[in-house]
mmCIF file of C-alpha atoms in Angstrom:
data_model
loop_
_atom_site.group_PDB
_atom_site.id
_atom_site.type_symbol
_atom_site.label_atom_id
_atom_site.label_comp_id
_atom_site.label_asym_id
_atom_site.label_seq_id
_atom_site.Cartn_x
_atom_site.Cartn_y
_atom_site.Cartn_z
ATOM 1 C CA MET A 22 -31.329 117.606 33.938
ATOM 2 C CA ALA A 23 -28.786 117.470 31.129
ATOM 3 C CA GLN A 24 -25.151 117.314 32.172
ATOM 4 C CA THR A 25 -22.931 120.238 31.184
ATOM 5 C CA LYS A 26 -20.539 119.168 28.424
ATOM 6 C CA LEU A 27 -17.144 120.783 28.774
ATOM 7 C CA SER A 28 -14.355 120.976 26.218
ATOM 8 C CA LYS A 29 -10.822 120.200 27.368
ATOM 9 C CA ASN A 30 -9.771 123.836 26.919
ATOM 10 C CA THR A 31 -12.459 125.113 29.290
ATOM 11 C CA ILE A 32 -12.118 122.549 32.111
ATOM 12 C CA LYS A 33 -10.506 124.207 35.108
ATOM 13 C CA PHE A 34 -8.567 121.951 37.462
ATOM 14 C CA ARG A 35 -6.979 122.438 40.825
ATOM 15 C CA CYS A 36 -4.357 120.039 42.199
ATOM 16 C CA PHE A 37 -2.974 119.855 45.711
ATOM 17 C CA TRP A 38 -0.153 117.435 44.802
ATOM 18 C CA LYS A 39 2.036 119.406 42.403
ATOM 19 C CA THR A 40 5.113 117.183 42.609
ATOM 20 C CA THR A 41 3.416 113.888 41.757
ATOM 21 C CA THR A 42 2.218 112.071 38.665
ATOM 22 C CA ILE A 43 -1.388 113.255 38.962
ATOM 23 C CA TYR A 44 -0.267 116.834 38.307
ATOM 24 C CA GLU A 45 1.562 115.687 35.158
ATOM 25 C CA VAL A 46 -1.552 113.874 33.962
ATOM 26 C CA LEU A 47 -3.829 116.859 34.572
ATOM 27 C CA LYS A 48 -1.465 119.168 32.703
ATOM 28 C CA GLY A 49 -1.249 116.623 29.892
ATOM 29 C CA ARG A 50 -5.020 116.806 29.453
ATOM 30 C CA GLN A 51 -4.614 120.477 28.444
ATOM 31 C CA TRP A 52 -7.086 121.542 31.085
ATOM 32 C CA LEU A 53 -6.707 125.007 32.604
ATOM 33 C CA GLU A 54 -5.035 125.176 36.004
ATOM 34 C CA THR A 55 -6.509 127.400 38.695
ATOM 35 C CA GLU A 56 -5.623 128.216 42.286
ATOM 36 C CA SER A 57 -9.146 129.404 43.071
ATOM 37 C CA GLU A 58 -10.629 128.000 46.255
ATOM 38 C CA LEU A 59 -13.994 127.233 44.626
ATOM 39 C CA ASP A 60 -13.935 128.191 40.942
ATOM 40 C CA TRP A 61 -12.824 124.834 39.541
ATOM 41 C CA ASP A 62 -14.424 121.955 37.686
ATOM 42 C CA PHE A 63 -12.125 119.198 38.930
ATOM 43 C CA PHE A 64 -10.130 119.141 42.169
ATOM 44 C CA TRP A 65 -7.579 116.505 43.164
ATOM 45 C CA SER A 66 -7.075 117.335 46.815
ATOM 46 C CA ASP A 67 -5.837 116.035 50.103
ATOM 47 C CA VAL A 68 -8.420 115.132 52.731
ATOM 48 C CA GLY A 69 -7.610 118.230 54.799
ATOM 49 C CA TRP A 70 -9.396 120.542 52.364
ATOM 50 C CA MET A 71 -12.502 118.391 52.532
ATOM 51 C CA TYR A 72 -12.589 118.559 56.340
ATOM 52 C CA GLU A 73 -12.313 122.333 56.256
ATOM 53 C CA PHE A 74 -14.562 123.297 53.361
ATOM 54 C CA PHE A 75 -16.677 120.503 51.876
ATOM 55 C CA ASP A 76 -19.666 120.726 54.203
ATOM 56 C CA HIS A 77 -19.774 124.535 53.981
ATOM 57 C CA ILE A 78 -19.925 125.084 50.221
ATOM 58 C CA HIS A 79 -22.330 124.426 47.376
ATOM 59 C CA LEU A 80 -20.914 122.649 44.332
ATOM 60 C CA ALA A 81 -22.338 122.864 40.827
ATOM 61 C CA ASP A 82 -23.639 119.641 39.318
ATOM 62 C CA HIS A 83 -20.593 119.080 37.129
ATOM 63 C CA GLN A 84 -17.852 119.688 39.738
ATOM 64 C CA ARG A 85 -15.912 116.598 40.805
ATOM 65 C CA PHE A 86 -13.765 115.940 43.859
ATOM 66 C CA ASN A 87 -11.533 112.932 44.618
ATOM 67 C CA HIS A 88 -12.770 111.892 48.086
ATOM 68 C CA PHE A 89 -16.069 110.833 49.636
ATOM 69 C CA ARG A 90 -17.059 112.692 52.796
ATOM 70 C CA ASN A 91 -16.502 109.813 55.243
ATOM 71 C CA TYR A 92 -13.963 107.888 53.175
ATOM 72 C CA TYR A 93 -12.258 106.877 56.452
ATOM 73 C CA GLU A 94 -14.906 104.196 57.084
ATOM 74 C CA LEU A 95 -12.964 102.124 54.561
ATOM 75 C CA THR A 96 -9.453 103.519 54.911
ATOM 76 C CA ARG A 97 -8.900 104.023 58.629
ATOM 77 C CA LYS A 98 -7.524 100.739 59.891
ATOM 78 C CA ASP A 99 -9.799 100.354 62.917
ATOM 79 C CA PHE A 100 -12.955 101.452 61.059
ATOM 80 C CA LEU A 101 -12.216 99.050 58.200
ATOM 81 C CA ILE A 102 -12.026 96.115 60.606
ATOM 82 C CA LYS A 103 -15.099 97.323 62.511
ATOM 83 C CA ASN A 104 -17.143 97.413 59.297
ATOM 84 C CA LEU A 105 -15.911 94.035 58.082
ATOM 85 C CA LYS A 106 -16.791 92.459 61.441
ATOM 86 C CA ARG A 107 -20.185 94.169 61.414
ATOM 87 C CA MET A 108 -20.933 92.868 57.928
ATOM 88 C CA LYS A 109 -19.977 89.354 58.948
ATOM 89 C CA LYS A 110 -22.242 89.498 62.024
ATOM 90 C CA THR A 111 -25.129 90.916 59.977
ATOM 91 C CA LEU A 112 -24.891 88.054 57.496
ATOM 92 C CA GLU A 113 -24.802 85.541 60.341
ATOM 93 C CA LYS A 114 -27.920 87.077 61.920
ATOM 94 C CA GLU A 115 -29.660 86.826 58.532
ATOM 95 C CA ASP A 116 -28.676 83.130 58.415
ATOM 96 C CA LYS A 117 -26.437 83.746 55.389
ATOM 97 C CA LEU A 118 -23.744 81.613 56.936
ATOM 98 C CA GLU A 119 -22.032 80.626 53.704
ATOM 99 C CA GLU A 120 -21.471 84.245 52.680
ATOM 100 C CA ALA A 121 -20.517 85.258 56.229
ATOM 101 C CA ALA A 122 -17.796 82.614 56.186
ATOM 102 C CA ASN A 123 -16.244 84.389 53.191
ATOM 103 C CA TYR A 124 -15.357 87.362 55.419
ATOM 104 C CA ASN A 125 -12.226 85.546 56.541
ATOM 105 C CA PHE A 126 -9.679 87.649 54.673
ATOM 106 C CA PHE A 127 -8.454 89.892 57.513
ATOM 107 C CA PRO A 128 -6.220 88.862 60.420
ATOM 108 C CA GLN A 129 -7.508 88.543 63.950
ATOM 109 C CA THR A 130 -7.674 92.180 65.057
ATOM 110 C CA TYR A 131 -8.427 94.256 68.142
ATOM 111 C CA ALA A 132 -8.807 98.025 68.492
ATOM 112 C CA LEU A 133 -6.705 99.567 71.230
ATOM 113 C CA PRO A 134 -7.175 100.838 73.822
ATOM 114 C CA ALA A 135 -10.906 100.001 73.673
ATOM 115 C CA GLU A 136 -10.461 96.232 73.263
ATOM 116 C CA TYR A 137 -7.266 95.807 75.241
ATOM 117 C CA GLY A 138 -8.856 93.376 77.706
ATOM 118 C CA LEU A 139 -10.184 91.172 74.907
ATOM 119 C CA PHE A 140 -6.803 91.254 73.206
ATOM 120 C CA VAL A 141 -4.931 90.177 76.357
ATOM 121 C CA GLU A 142 -7.341 87.281 76.815
ATOM 122 C CA GLU A 143 -6.753 86.162 73.216
ATOM 123 C CA PHE A 144 -3.001 86.692 73.404
ATOM 124 C CA LYS A 145 -2.777 84.309 76.348
ATOM 125 C CA LYS A 146 -4.641 81.681 74.308
ATOM 126 C CA THR A 147 -2.662 82.164 71.100
ATOM 127 C CA PRO A 148 0.751 83.623 71.828
ATOM 128 C CA GLY A 149 3.195 84.209 69.036
ATOM 129 C CA VAL A 150 3.990 87.271 66.968
ATOM 130 C CA TRP A 151 1.528 90.178 66.904
ATOM 131 C CA ILE A 152 1.807 93.517 65.126
ATOM 132 C CA MET A 153 0.799 96.986 66.311
ATOM 133 C CA LYS A 154 -0.319 99.653 63.835
ATOM 134 C CA PRO A 155 -1.396 103.254 64.542
ATOM 135 C CA VAL A 156 -4.757 103.836 62.873
ATOM 136 C CA GLY A 157 -4.020 107.321 61.591
ATOM 137 C CA LYS A 158 -0.545 106.950 60.112
ATOM 138 C CA ALA A 159 0.779 105.716 56.782
ATOM 139 C CA ARG A 160 4.048 104.619 55.167
ATOM 140 C CA GLY A 161 4.857 102.192 57.968
ATOM 141 C CA ARG A 162 5.237 104.843 60.659
ATOM 142 C CA GLY A 163 4.666 103.651 64.219
ATOM 143 C CA ILE A 164 4.348 99.954 63.323
ATOM 144 C CA PHE A 165 6.141 97.363 65.417
ATOM 145 C CA LEU A 166 6.052 93.617 66.100
ATOM 146 C CA PHE A 167 6.116 91.993 69.519
ATOM 147 C CA THR A 168 5.982 88.579 71.143
ATOM 148 C CA ARG A 169 5.478 89.380 74.827
ATOM 149 C CA LEU A 170 2.848 91.407 76.684
ATOM 150 C CA ASN A 171 5.517 93.210 78.682
ATOM 151 C CA GLN A 172 6.653 94.781 75.399
ATOM 152 C CA ILE A 173 3.182 96.325 75.179
ATOM 153 C CA SER A 174 3.402 97.413 78.809
ATOM 154 C CA GLU A 175 6.534 99.401 78.085
ATOM 155 C CA TRP A 176 4.906 100.914 75.008
ATOM 156 C CA LYS A 177 1.788 101.876 76.983
ATOM 157 C CA LYS A 178 3.906 103.591 79.594
ATOM 158 C CA ASP A 179 5.823 105.527 76.952
ATOM 159 C CA HIS A 180 2.607 106.728 75.317
ATOM 160 C CA ARG A 181 0.720 107.555 78.569
ATOM 161 C CA TRP A 182 -1.799 105.074 77.265
ATOM 162 C CA LYS A 183 -4.990 105.008 79.294
ATOM 163 C CA SER A 184 -8.388 104.240 77.877
ATOM 164 C CA GLU A 185 -9.889 107.287 79.595
ATOM 165 C CA ASN A 186 -7.350 109.613 77.965
ATOM 166 C CA PRO A 187 -9.187 111.215 74.992
ATOM 167 C CA GLN A 188 -5.922 112.273 73.359
ATOM 168 C CA VAL A 189 -4.361 108.819 73.289
ATOM 169 C CA GLU A 190 -3.314 107.579 69.860
ATOM 170 C CA ASN A 191 -5.484 104.688 68.724
ATOM 171 C CA TYR A 192 -3.885 101.511 67.423
ATOM 172 C CA ILE A 193 -4.961 98.167 66.107
ATOM 173 C CA VAL A 194 -3.202 94.970 67.105
ATOM 174 C CA GLN A 195 -3.288 92.011 64.732
ATOM 175 C CA LYS A 196 -2.057 88.444 64.708
ATOM 176 C CA TYR A 197 0.982 88.602 62.460
ATOM 177 C CA ILE A 198 0.892 86.436 59.337
ATOM 178 C CA GLU A 199 4.001 84.368 59.958
ATOM 179 C CA SER A 200 4.014 82.378 56.701
ATOM 180 C CA PRO A 201 3.880 84.842 53.805
ATOM 181 C CA TYR A 202 4.508 83.750 50.236
ATOM 182 C CA LEU A 203 8.181 84.389 49.507
ATOM 183 C CA ILE A 204 10.021 85.015 46.259
ATOM 184 C CA GLY A 205 13.782 84.804 46.455
ATOM 185 C CA GLY A 206 13.374 84.459 50.208
ATOM 186 C CA LYS A 207 11.797 87.918 50.456
ATOM 187 C CA LYS A 208 8.393 89.055 51.614
ATOM 188 C CA PHE A 209 6.121 91.194 49.453
ATOM 189 C CA ASP A 210 2.622 92.575 49.344
ATOM 190 C CA LEU A 211 0.448 93.709 46.453
ATOM 191 C CA ARG A 212 -0.694 97.253 45.675
ATOM 192 C CA ILE A 213 -3.920 97.119 43.661
ATOM 193 C CA TYR A 214 -5.869 100.172 42.517
ATOM 194 C CA VAL A 215 -9.643 100.429 42.741
ATOM 195 C CA LEU A 216 -11.729 103.360 41.494
ATOM 196 C CA VAL A 217 -15.166 103.897 43.047
ATOM 197 C CA LEU A 218 -17.410 106.217 41.045
ATOM 198 C CA SER A 219 -20.507 105.741 43.206
ATOM 199 C CA TYR A 220 -21.624 103.946 46.368
ATOM 200 C CA ALA A 221 -25.381 104.167 45.714
ATOM 201 C CA PRO A 222 -25.608 102.335 43.440
ATOM 202 C CA LEU A 223 -22.179 100.814 43.898
ATOM 203 C CA LYS A 224 -20.029 101.202 40.790
ATOM 204 C CA ALA A 225 -16.326 100.367 40.914
ATOM 205 C CA TYR A 226 -13.482 99.532 38.555
ATOM 206 C CA LEU A 227 -10.376 97.444 39.189
ATOM 207 C CA TYR A 228 -7.090 98.382 37.549
ATOM 208 C CA ARG A 229 -5.522 95.539 35.618
ATOM 209 C CA SER A 230 -1.936 96.488 36.449
ATOM 210 C CA GLY A 231 -0.373 96.980 39.829
ATOM 211 C CA PHE A 232 2.781 95.926 41.541
ATOM 212 C CA ALA A 233 4.331 93.816 44.281
ATOM 213 C CA ARG A 234 6.384 95.685 46.891
ATOM 214 C CA PHE A 235 9.342 93.661 48.163
ATOM 215 C CA THR A 236 11.560 93.913 51.201
ATOM 216 C CA ASN A 237 15.295 94.243 50.677
ATOM 217 C CA ALA A 238 16.123 91.785 53.460
ATOM 218 C CA HIS A 239 15.345 88.082 53.476
ATOM 219 C CA PHE A 240 12.346 87.070 55.551
ATOM 220 C CA SER A 241 13.036 85.630 58.984
ATOM 221 C CA MET A 242 10.992 84.815 62.043
ATOM 222 C CA LYS A 243 14.051 84.465 64.243
ATOM 223 C CA LYS A 244 13.825 86.218 67.590
ATOM 224 C CA GLU A 245 16.623 88.634 66.715
ATOM 225 C CA ASP A 246 14.857 89.673 63.478
ATOM 226 C CA ILE A 247 11.374 90.378 64.845
ATOM 227 C CA ALA A 248 12.090 94.085 65.358
ATOM 228 C CA ASN A 249 13.742 94.545 61.965
ATOM 229 C CA LYS A 250 11.404 96.590 59.776
ATOM 230 C CA LEU A 251 13.495 95.887 56.672
ATOM 231 C CA VAL A 252 12.534 92.218 57.094
ATOM 232 C CA HIS A 253 8.839 92.615 57.837
ATOM 233 C CA LEU A 254 7.488 95.880 56.336
ATOM 234 C CA THR A 255 7.303 96.356 52.565
ATOM 235 C CA ASN A 256 6.631 100.122 52.580
ATOM 236 C CA PHE A 257 8.876 101.936 50.111
ATOM 237 C CA SER A 258 9.424 104.749 52.608
ATOM 238 C CA ILE A 259 11.133 102.175 54.851
ATOM 239 C CA GLN A 260 12.836 99.974 52.260
ATOM 240 C CA LYS A 261 14.532 102.885 50.461
ATOM 241 C CA HIS A 262 16.759 103.308 53.517
ATOM 242 C CA ALA A 263 18.099 99.734 53.325
ATOM 243 C CA PRO A 264 21.854 99.481 52.678
ATOM 244 C CA SER A 265 21.150 97.208 49.697
ATOM 245 C CA TYR A 266 18.508 99.472 48.119
ATOM 246 C CA ASN A 267 19.046 100.113 44.401
ATOM 247 C CA SER A 268 17.405 103.332 43.224
ATOM 248 C CA LYS A 269 17.530 102.224 39.573
ATOM 249 C CA THR A 270 15.549 99.028 40.061
ATOM 250 C CA GLY A 271 13.568 99.968 43.173
ATOM 251 C CA THR A 272 11.690 97.364 45.216
ATOM 252 C CA LYS A 273 8.639 96.865 42.987
ATOM 253 C CA TRP A 274 7.723 94.157 40.509
ATOM 254 C CA PRO A 275 4.870 94.540 37.971
ATOM 255 C CA LEU A 276 1.784 92.511 38.801
ATOM 256 C CA HIS A 277 1.922 90.809 35.400
ATOM 257 C CA ASN A 278 5.462 89.556 36.075
ATOM 258 C CA LEU A 279 4.385 88.261 39.472
ATOM 259 C CA LYS A 280 1.469 86.372 37.955
ATOM 260 C CA MET A 281 3.662 84.811 35.283
ATOM 261 C CA TYR A 282 6.170 83.712 37.930
ATOM 262 C CA MET A 283 3.449 82.178 40.090
ATOM 263 C CA ILE A 284 1.895 80.392 37.103
ATOM 264 C CA THR A 285 5.215 78.668 36.400
ATOM 265 C CA LYS A 286 5.251 77.488 40.028
ATOM 266 C CA HIS A 287 1.600 76.597 40.615
ATOM 267 C CA GLY A 288 -0.188 76.460 37.279
ATOM 268 C CA GLU A 289 -2.693 78.823 35.716
ATOM 269 C CA ALA A 290 -5.769 77.452 37.491
ATOM 270 C CA GLN A 291 -4.411 78.049 41.004
ATOM 271 C CA VAL A 292 -3.170 81.532 40.209
ATOM 272 C CA ASN A 293 -6.468 82.473 38.557
ATOM 273 C CA GLU A 294 -8.217 81.255 41.700
ATOM 274 C CA LEU A 295 -5.960 83.487 43.812
ATOM 275 C CA PHE A 296 -6.775 86.573 41.760
ATOM 276 C CA HIS A 297 -10.463 85.684 41.771
ATOM 277 C CA ASP A 298 -10.247 85.622 45.569
ATOM 278 C CA ILE A 299 -8.540 89.024 45.529
ATOM 279 C CA ARG A 300 -11.332 90.524 43.401
ATOM 280 C CA SER A 301 -13.946 88.984 45.703
ATOM 281 C CA LEU A 302 -12.128 90.340 48.764
ATOM 282 C CA ILE A 303 -12.126 93.855 47.320
ATOM 283 C CA LEU A 304 -15.803 93.690 46.395
ATOM 284 C CA ARG A 305 -16.810 92.423 49.827
ATOM 285 C CA SER A 306 -14.862 95.206 51.522
ATOM 286 C CA LEU A 307 -16.753 97.785 49.443
ATOM 287 C CA LEU A 308 -20.088 96.155 50.255
ATOM 288 C CA SER A 309 -19.247 96.319 53.960
ATOM 289 C CA VAL A 310 -19.190 100.137 53.829
ATOM 290 C CA GLN A 311 -21.700 100.767 51.043
ATOM 291 C CA ASN A 312 -24.538 101.745 53.383
ATOM 292 C CA ILE A 313 -22.235 103.820 55.608
ATOM 293 C CA ILE A 314 -20.254 105.984 53.207
ATOM 294 C CA ILE A 315 -22.180 109.120 52.254
ATOM 295 C CA GLN A 316 -23.036 109.060 48.559
ATOM 296 C CA ASP A 317 -22.402 112.331 46.734
ATOM 297 C CA LYS A 318 -22.576 112.771 42.960
ATOM 298 C CA HIS A 319 -19.592 115.133 43.118
ATOM 299 C CA CYS A 320 -17.314 112.501 44.640
ATOM 300 C CA PHE A 321 -15.200 109.636 43.387
ATOM 301 C CA GLU A 322 -12.246 107.913 45.025
ATOM 302 C CA LEU A 323 -9.134 106.036 43.981
ATOM 303 C CA TYR A 324 -8.114 103.500 46.621
ATOM 304 C CA GLY A 325 -4.824 101.674 46.993
ATOM 305 C CA TYR A 326 -5.449 98.164 48.367
ATOM 306 C CA ASP A 327 -2.560 96.456 50.159
ATOM 307 C CA ILE A 328 -2.921 92.687 50.052
ATOM 308 C CA LEU A 329 -0.619 89.976 51.393
ATOM 309 C CA VAL A 330 -0.532 86.468 49.924
ATOM 310 C CA ASP A 331 0.448 83.648 52.270
ATOM 311 C CA LYS A 332 2.256 80.426 51.438
ATOM 312 C CA ASN A 333 -1.081 78.669 50.817
ATOM 313 C CA LEU A 334 -2.038 81.275 48.172
ATOM 314 C CA LYS A 335 -4.634 82.842 50.449
ATOM 315 C CA PRO A 336 -4.971 86.640 50.128
ATOM 316 C CA TRP A 337 -5.198 88.812 53.251
ATOM 317 C CA LEU A 338 -6.392 92.415 53.293
ATOM 318 C CA LEU A 339 -3.855 94.544 55.162
ATOM 319 C CA GLU A 340 -5.281 98.017 54.590
ATOM 320 C CA VAL A 341 -6.950 100.372 52.128
ATOM 321 C CA ASN A 342 -5.334 103.724 51.341
ATOM 322 C CA ALA A 343 -7.424 106.805 50.538
ATOM 323 C CA SER A 344 -4.417 108.717 49.248
ATOM 324 C CA PRO A 345 -2.161 106.077 47.688
ATOM 325 C CA SER A 346 1.246 107.436 46.808
ATOM 326 C CA LEU A 347 1.285 108.968 43.332
ATOM 327 C CA ALA A 348 4.990 109.751 43.400
ATOM 328 C CA ALA A 349 7.128 107.588 41.108
ATOM 329 C CA ASP A 350 10.433 106.120 42.268
ATOM 330 C CA THR A 351 11.442 104.499 38.939
ATOM 331 C CA PRO A 352 10.583 105.185 35.254
ATOM 332 C CA GLN A 353 8.521 101.979 35.194
ATOM 333 C CA ASP A 354 6.592 103.117 38.280
ATOM 334 C CA ARG A 355 5.942 106.476 36.644
ATOM 335 C CA ASP A 356 4.610 104.862 33.461
ATOM 336 C CA LEU A 357 2.221 102.636 35.431
ATOM 337 C CA LYS A 358 0.859 105.498 37.532
ATOM 338 C CA TYR A 359 0.595 107.925 34.617
ATOM 339 C CA GLY A 360 -1.433 105.445 32.569
ATOM 340 C CA MET A 361 -3.617 104.513 35.517
ATOM 341 C CA LEU A 362 -4.380 108.121 36.461
ATOM 342 C CA ASP A 363 -5.091 109.070 32.860
ATOM 343 C CA ASP A 364 -7.634 106.245 32.766
ATOM 344 C CA VAL A 365 -9.138 107.520 36.056
ATOM 345 C CA LEU A 366 -9.795 110.885 34.407
ATOM 346 C CA THR A 367 -11.332 109.130 31.408
ATOM 347 C CA LEU A 368 -13.738 107.279 33.716
ATOM 348 C CA VAL A 369 -14.612 110.390 35.724
ATOM 349 C CA ASP A 370 -15.484 111.745 32.276
ATOM 350 C CA MET A 371 -15.466 115.500 32.688
ATOM 351 C CA GLU A 372 -15.760 115.898 28.903
ATOM 352 C CA ARG A 373 -18.828 113.581 28.752
ATOM 353 C CA ARG A 374 -17.306 111.319 26.121
ATOM 354 C CA LEU A 375 -18.221 107.904 27.540
ATOM 355 C CA PRO A 376 -21.473 106.213 26.445
ATOM 356 C CA THR A 377 -24.355 106.079 28.877
ATOM 357 C CA GLN A 378 -24.124 102.278 28.962
ATOM 358 C CA THR A 379 -21.689 100.720 31.390
ATOM 359 C CA SER A 380 -18.282 100.222 29.801
ATOM 360 C CA LEU A 381 -16.805 96.972 31.023
ATOM 361 C CA GLN A 382 -13.296 98.061 30.102
ATOM 362 C CA VAL A 383 -11.879 101.576 29.975
ATOM 363 C CA GLY A 384 -8.143 101.723 29.368
ATOM 364 C CA GLY A 385 -6.546 99.517 31.992
ATOM 365 C CA PHE A 386 -9.660 99.397 34.195
ATOM 366 C CA ASP A 387 -12.161 96.516 34.273
ATOM 367 C CA ILE A 388 -15.581 96.778 35.845
ATOM 368 C CA LEU A 389 -15.660 95.200 39.306
ATOM 369 C CA VAL A 390 -19.307 95.894 40.126
ATOM 370 C CA ASP A 391 -22.108 98.045 38.743
ATOM 371 C CA GLN A 392 -25.304 97.734 40.734
ATOM 372 C CA GLY A 393 -27.028 100.195 38.399
ATOM 373 C CA ALA A 394 -26.473 97.944 35.372
ATOM 374 C CA THR A 395 -28.874 95.388 33.992
ATOM 375 C CA GLU A 396 -28.156 92.410 31.787
ATOM 376 C CA GLY A 397 -29.116 94.429 28.705
ATOM 377 C CA ASN A 398 -27.400 97.776 29.106
ATOM 378 C CA SER A 399 -23.717 96.878 29.333
ATOM 379 C CA LYS A 400 -21.573 97.718 26.353
ATOM 380 C CA ALA A 401 -19.950 94.331 25.825
ATOM 381 C CA ALA A 402 -20.127 90.731 26.954
ATOM 382 C CA PRO A 403 -19.976 90.268 30.745
ATOM 383 C CA SER A 404 -16.552 90.103 32.330
ATOM 384 C CA PRO A 405 -15.603 87.869 35.258
ATOM 385 C CA PHE A 406 -14.794 91.107 37.144
ATOM 386 C CA THR A 407 -18.461 92.113 37.274
ATOM 387 C CA TYR A 408 -21.254 90.604 39.321
ATOM 388 C CA LEU A 409 -23.225 90.244 36.080
ATOM 389 C CA GLY A 410 -20.896 87.489 34.905
ATOM 390 C CA CYS A 411 -21.131 83.981 36.371
ATOM 391 C CA TYR A 412 -18.272 81.669 35.546
ATOM 392 C CA ASN A 413 -18.420 79.147 38.356
ATOM 393 C CA ASP A 414 -20.370 78.379 41.504
ATOM 394 C CA ARG A 415 -18.397 80.866 43.561
ATOM 395 C CA ASP A 416 -19.181 83.640 41.054
ATOM 396 C CA LYS A 417 -22.857 82.701 41.241
ATOM 397 C CA GLN A 418 -22.766 83.022 45.040
ATOM 398 C CA LEU A 419 -21.158 86.450 44.740
ATOM 399 C CA LYS A 420 -23.749 87.575 42.206
ATOM 400 C CA GLN A 421 -26.577 86.478 44.496
ATOM 401 C CA MET A 422 -24.982 88.266 47.433
ATOM 402 C CA VAL A 423 -24.634 91.550 45.514
ATOM 403 C CA LYS A 424 -28.216 91.384 44.239
ATOM 404 C CA ALA A 425 -29.422 90.760 47.785
ATOM 405 C CA GLN A 426 -27.500 93.840 48.890
ATOM 406 C CA ILE A 427 -29.288 95.892 46.218
ATOM 407 C CA ALA A 428 -32.690 94.596 47.323
ATOM 408 C CA SER A 429 -32.073 95.465 50.971
ATOM 409 C CA ALA A 430 -30.641 98.929 50.278
#
C-alpha cells in the first residue's frame, strides 16, 4: 500500500510538552497545531496518554507517535537490568560465551524487595559503597548511597517495606562505581541520544553530538561525603541548587569538547576505542529488548542514554530515559536539542522526503543498526556505526552477533 504523502502545511501535530524545545521545533516546521484527541498526524506525548488511550483507538497508517507500547522494558531501571541479565544467560546457554562476556557494562545489581536476600548475601561478601535507586523516578529523586546494612534497615522501616506489600515502591541496588573518570576533580556522565524507528527489524540511529553532565562539587569517597548528592549525582535538577552553580555556563560540556580533551590525555586510538565500546553497549542493550518490545509501525522513540566512564576508560550503562529532558538550560543546550529534534523529525519523515534506501547519515544522526538493510541497498559507503561495516575483529564479532539475532527472530 502506498504511503500517504503529506505537505508541511497539511500535517497536523499535537504536542504535550509546550514549554520545551520540541514544541519550538514542531512550530518551526510550519505544521498545523491541533488539540484534537485523535485527529492528528504526529503526536509528541507523555507516556500517560499512551497508557490511557493507545490500546483503545485505531490509528491511520501514516500517524506517528513517540513511544512504543512497552517502552519500559528498556527504560525502567529494574526491567533494563532484568533484560540484560536474561540476554547474557541466553547467550551462555547457546554456548556463545564470547558474546555473553560482552554484557559486562552494567554494575552488579539487585531488584528490591524481590532480591533482598541475594543482595544481603553479596553485600557481606563485597562491602563498600552501594547505591539505591527507585525504579519509577527520574531526575535523581529518591537516590541515596550507603555503606552499612543498618542504613537500609532504617530506610525499610521508613517505607513500610515488606516484600508481601503490593504497594511498596520498587528499587534497585547497585554496587557504586567508586573510581569514575574525573575532569578537574569532578565527576560526570554522558547523555547520548538514540532514535529507534523500528524494533522488527531493528533500525536505530545514534546522534553524533551530546554532552557530559558535571557535578559542581569535587568528587570524594570520604565517609562524610557519601551522602552528598552534589558530589555523586550529576542530574541537572540536583546540581542547579548547588551554591556554586552558574546559570550562564550550566554544568554541561559538549561531547566533542570532551573527546578532544580526552584525546590530548590518552591519544586518539584509546578514545576511539572508548566510543566504539559505547556504541556497542547501546546496540547490545537494544538487542536485549528487541524480541520483547511490541513493534508498531506508528511508533518511534528517542532515548536518552546515561553512561559513566571510569578511570580505566570503561563505559558503564547507568540508565535509559524514555522521556529525556527537552528543556534547555543554556543557549548552547538549546541549540543542541533544537538541531537534534529537527533531525528526529526528518528521520520520522512525515513528508516522505527520504529515499527508500537506508541513509547512513541524516543531519547529526548516524546509523547504528539496520537489520532490514542489505549490503547493496544503503545509500553510501558503510559506516563504523552500522553492523554492515567491519573495521576490526571486534566489529566483525558484533556483525556476526546481529546477523545471528536476525536469523533467530
